[in-house]
XYZ file of C-alpha atoms in Angstrom:
312
model
C 1.050 -13.859 12.134
C -1.791 -11.446 12.820
C -5.284 -12.051 11.514
C -6.191 -9.490 8.869
C -9.377 -8.748 6.970
C -9.601 -8.362 3.214
C -12.567 -6.511 1.764
C -13.603 -7.712 -1.668
C -16.157 -5.793 -3.705
C -17.575 -7.065 -6.972
C -20.471 -5.726 -9.006
C -21.515 -7.654 -12.097
C -23.396 -5.910 -14.873
C -22.601 -4.369 -18.222
C -19.219 -5.484 -19.477
C -16.687 -2.976 -20.783
C -13.915 -5.549 -21.254
C -13.859 -9.314 -21.806
C -12.108 -9.716 -18.452
C -12.910 -7.847 -15.227
C -10.819 -4.870 -14.219
C -8.899 -5.555 -11.006
C -7.930 -2.988 -8.381
C -5.660 -4.247 -5.603
C -5.515 -1.715 -2.762
C -2.809 -2.380 -0.138
C -2.755 -0.389 3.106
C 0.411 -0.208 5.222
C 0.389 -0.970 8.975
C -3.415 -0.786 9.184
C -4.929 -1.896 12.494
C -7.775 -4.399 12.780
C -9.893 -1.975 14.802
C -8.984 1.099 12.749
C -11.910 0.492 10.402
C -15.480 1.406 11.315
C -16.542 -2.101 10.387
C -14.923 -3.331 13.622
C -15.679 -0.502 16.051
C -18.120 2.286 16.912
C -15.356 4.537 18.259
C -15.784 8.067 16.882
C -12.047 8.426 16.240
C -12.338 5.804 13.482
C -13.927 7.490 10.447
C -13.933 5.176 7.426
C -17.269 5.579 5.584
C -15.872 4.462 2.233
C -14.339 1.274 3.614
C -17.545 0.576 5.516
C -19.593 0.983 2.340
C -17.332 -1.341 0.371
C -17.575 -3.979 3.085
C -21.366 -3.663 3.223
C -21.693 -4.237 -0.530
C -18.952 -6.841 -0.784
C -17.369 -9.654 1.217
C -15.172 -9.472 4.316
C -12.549 -12.218 4.576
C -11.964 -12.242 8.329
C -9.703 -15.297 8.286
C -7.170 -13.798 5.907
C -3.562 -13.992 7.082
C -0.490 -11.922 6.247
C 3.139 -11.932 7.326
C 4.223 -9.918 10.362
C 5.958 -7.064 8.513
C 6.331 -5.225 5.223
C 8.730 -6.626 2.651
C 7.945 -10.365 3.026
C 4.235 -9.662 2.612
C 4.846 -7.588 -0.511
C 7.206 -10.155 -1.995
C 4.633 -12.849 -1.290
C 1.852 -10.806 -2.858
C 3.832 -10.035 -6.010
C 5.203 -13.559 -6.478
C 2.209 -15.643 -5.410
C 4.374 -17.623 -2.980
C 4.449 -18.022 0.781
C 6.974 -15.653 2.393
C 9.089 -18.608 3.546
C 9.587 -19.492 -0.126
C 10.452 -16.021 -1.359
C 11.600 -13.659 1.443
C 11.222 -13.560 5.235
C 13.559 -10.620 5.917
C 12.783 -6.924 6.203
C 16.327 -5.872 5.321
C 17.663 -2.687 3.746
C 17.264 -2.551 -0.063
C 21.066 -2.309 -0.358
C 21.760 -5.713 1.266
C 23.703 -8.044 -1.039
C 25.090 -11.572 -0.797
C 27.584 -11.883 -3.721
C 27.728 -15.663 -3.366
C 24.055 -15.936 -4.386
C 23.430 -14.372 -7.841
C 19.757 -15.409 -7.876
C 18.399 -14.610 -4.417
C 21.277 -12.660 -2.902
C 19.509 -9.315 -2.969
C 16.675 -7.835 -0.941
C 13.256 -8.650 -2.328
C 12.083 -11.243 -4.826
C 14.684 -13.562 -6.418
C 15.106 -12.711 -10.087
C 14.074 -16.178 -11.324
C 10.542 -15.933 -9.874
C 7.494 -14.957 -11.906
C 5.243 -12.144 -10.672
C 1.594 -11.189 -10.756
C 2.031 -8.220 -13.112
C 3.722 -10.360 -15.784
C 0.988 -12.975 -15.417
C -1.661 -10.278 -15.796
C 0.067 -8.871 -18.892
C 0.187 -12.337 -20.439
C -3.602 -12.438 -19.961
C -4.031 -9.157 -21.830
C -4.163 -6.737 -18.870
C -2.687 -3.243 -18.763
C -0.671 -3.032 -15.543
C -0.266 0.113 -13.443
C 1.233 0.610 -9.996
C 1.305 3.424 -7.472
C 3.060 3.694 -4.102
C 5.327 1.573 -1.943
C 7.341 -1.223 -3.584
C 9.683 -2.726 -0.934
C 10.227 -5.873 -2.995
C 13.720 -5.256 -4.388
C 15.644 -2.587 -6.300
C 19.192 -3.916 -6.877
C 18.842 -4.392 -10.639
C 16.309 -3.317 -13.273
C 14.742 -6.779 -13.002
C 13.991 -6.163 -9.321
C 11.997 -2.972 -9.969
C 8.246 -2.691 -10.619
C 8.912 -2.334 -14.350
C 11.175 -5.370 -14.315
C 8.381 -7.242 -12.584
C 5.767 -6.403 -15.216
C 4.266 -2.987 -14.434
C 4.010 -0.543 -17.313
C 3.799 2.653 -15.255
C 4.700 3.437 -11.651
C 5.017 6.333 -9.244
C 6.327 5.437 -5.808
C 9.281 4.601 -3.578
C 11.497 1.551 -3.038
C 12.234 1.600 0.704
C 10.166 0.545 3.742
C 9.032 4.172 4.088
C 9.997 7.763 3.374
C 9.013 11.236 4.543
C 5.491 12.198 3.426
C 6.508 15.783 2.641
C 10.096 15.621 1.352
C 10.350 12.001 0.137
C 13.667 11.735 2.012
C 14.419 8.623 4.068
C 15.157 9.835 7.615
C 15.423 7.459 10.563
C 11.867 8.454 11.546
C 10.716 6.746 8.335
C 12.982 3.705 8.017
C 13.972 3.111 11.644
C 17.612 2.656 10.641
C 20.642 4.607 9.438
C 21.892 3.341 6.083
C 25.422 3.340 4.660
C 24.845 6.778 3.134
C 23.571 8.355 6.338
C 19.962 8.462 5.103
C 20.897 11.206 2.644
C 18.862 9.968 -0.310
C 15.449 10.973 -1.651
C 13.216 8.053 -2.580
C 10.548 8.969 -5.151
C 10.517 7.468 -8.628
C 8.435 7.716 -11.788
C 8.582 4.546 -13.913
C 12.237 4.474 -15.061
C 13.825 7.397 -13.243
C 13.749 9.805 -10.296
C 10.598 11.914 -9.953
C 12.691 15.056 -9.540
C 9.926 17.502 -10.364
C 7.588 16.066 -7.730
C 9.843 15.884 -4.666
C 8.492 18.082 -1.916
C 5.651 19.539 -3.998
C 2.715 18.061 -2.037
C 1.709 15.533 0.593
C 2.925 12.234 -0.813
C -0.445 10.505 -0.667
C -1.895 13.348 -2.731
C 0.736 12.626 -5.383
C -0.092 8.935 -5.268
C -3.848 9.465 -5.466
C -3.433 11.807 -8.428
C -1.241 9.261 -10.208
C -3.775 6.453 -9.878
C -6.599 8.807 -10.857
C -4.662 9.664 -14.015
C -4.113 5.971 -14.783
C -7.854 5.359 -14.483
C -8.796 8.457 -16.499
C -6.445 7.607 -19.363
C -7.226 3.890 -19.448
C -9.115 2.411 -22.406
C -12.099 0.586 -20.810
C -12.148 -1.943 -23.641
C -8.887 -3.356 -22.245
C -8.763 -5.074 -18.836
C -6.970 -2.986 -16.195
C -4.853 -4.213 -13.286
C -4.145 -1.362 -10.867
C -2.023 -2.028 -7.781
C -2.224 0.954 -5.419
C 0.078 0.499 -2.413
C -0.616 3.252 0.105
C 2.164 4.679 2.266
C -0.588 5.240 4.810
C -0.628 4.520 7.695
C 3.065 3.693 8.138
C 5.330 5.988 10.138
C 6.348 8.766 10.172
C 2.923 9.894 11.395
C 2.500 12.886 9.081
C -0.725 14.253 7.640
C -2.073 17.641 6.450
C -3.080 19.954 9.316
C -6.685 20.090 8.119
C -7.019 16.380 8.848
C -5.397 16.713 12.262
C -7.854 19.469 13.121
C -10.767 17.084 12.553
C -9.525 14.979 15.467
C -8.912 17.671 18.078
C -11.321 15.798 20.337
C -8.690 13.053 20.863
C -6.744 13.691 24.061
C -4.504 11.753 26.384
C -2.111 8.890 25.843
C -0.776 7.595 23.576
C -0.373 10.899 21.756
C 0.121 9.156 18.411
C -3.559 8.135 18.350
C -4.553 11.518 16.925
C -2.249 11.616 13.866
C -2.890 7.927 13.220
C -6.670 8.508 13.234
C -6.261 11.470 10.885
C -4.129 9.394 8.513
C -6.758 6.642 8.475
C -9.337 9.273 7.499
C -7.064 10.445 4.671
C -6.642 6.839 3.531
C -10.404 6.354 3.457
C -10.951 9.576 1.507
C -8.323 8.580 -1.076
C -9.894 5.150 -1.451
C -13.268 6.795 -2.020
C -11.820 9.032 -4.739
C -10.425 6.028 -6.600
C -13.763 4.226 -6.426
C -15.596 7.295 -7.738
C -13.114 7.635 -10.608
C -13.788 4.071 -11.736
C -17.534 4.676 -11.495
C -17.242 7.894 -13.508
C -15.313 5.963 -16.141
C -18.156 3.446 -16.414
C -15.923 0.569 -15.325
C -17.156 -0.141 -11.795
C -19.764 -2.732 -12.738
C -17.022 -4.873 -14.232
C -14.411 -4.328 -11.517
C -13.077 -6.549 -8.749
C -11.625 -4.453 -5.917
C -9.591 -5.978 -3.100
C -8.550 -3.949 -0.053
C -6.066 -5.515 2.371
C -3.296 -4.562 4.809
C 0.287 -5.781 4.553
C 0.404 -6.755 8.251
C -1.186 -5.990 11.593
C -1.230 -2.502 13.013
C 1.906 -1.554 14.997
C 1.165 -0.898 18.657
C 4.677 0.111 19.695
C 5.981 3.707 19.858
C 5.821 5.790 17.684
C 2.977 4.058 15.836
C -0.635 4.255 17.009
C -2.720 1.352 15.681
C -5.450 -0.598 17.460
C -5.934 -4.345 16.924
C -8.326 -5.089 19.818
C -9.604 -7.722 20.549
C -6.788 -9.463 18.695
C -3.475 -9.976 20.484
C -0.216 -8.399 19.390
C 0.380 -6.411 16.232
C 3.018 -5.772 13.620
C 6.198 -7.745 14.431
C 4.199 -10.286 16.471
C 4.408 -13.965 15.523
């Protein structure tokens, strides 16, 4: 398992709810040295993350599993991956001899964080990547306790079309990767497919959840970025900011631009909570699902740590 850092920011002051609001921000395939906190390299531009770390706490002995789905199942269920899921299989995998745990993701008999938060009086919202099961309604974010969701089920999808090509998932599924994977709470997000960069859609969804939330009620917002998982796709304006990056590996440039987009989106969410008057009673946690991938076609940097995503 690769050492990861979690940034925790808390500010205590005027109370808008009896319990603190909680914002859990999960990055995807984020490298240890792809945050300005850990490097002075000019290709790493993360002022918002740096500011959060400076005003909060860095947990630099925080561990995660080596790839996506087990980490997410662990996070949602509150259990070690070995006790819930250690496989990064296709969402369609099924073992008919096991009606409880014979599907990808979290076994249906396990409790989850969103249901626990709801039992404590929290409103529960989710945005982004799920990758913790989809075989039945119980496996979905709503079946696991979230009231509203915009996101996708698979390991990844295309940032512009929301399709699931091999460049996103790394595999060819039984349907020849023909599906589109973008959902809004209980059904397909048909009107949103291909309308904007996916992370723009996700940011706007979480901003709307914050804007429409009643501050007198405690909020639990889980925002699971697609960034910076492959495919390495980002608006051209962000790529242009990193024209100074040359040489090998060529994926460094789009990866750096995607990290910048991630940081900007994170900053927008923080500002929205401040504008709402909720920040002084908010606990924010920012963490990655695993180490940064250093194999082609990804472009993360984990130096001076050894290995990366997929490393034991």
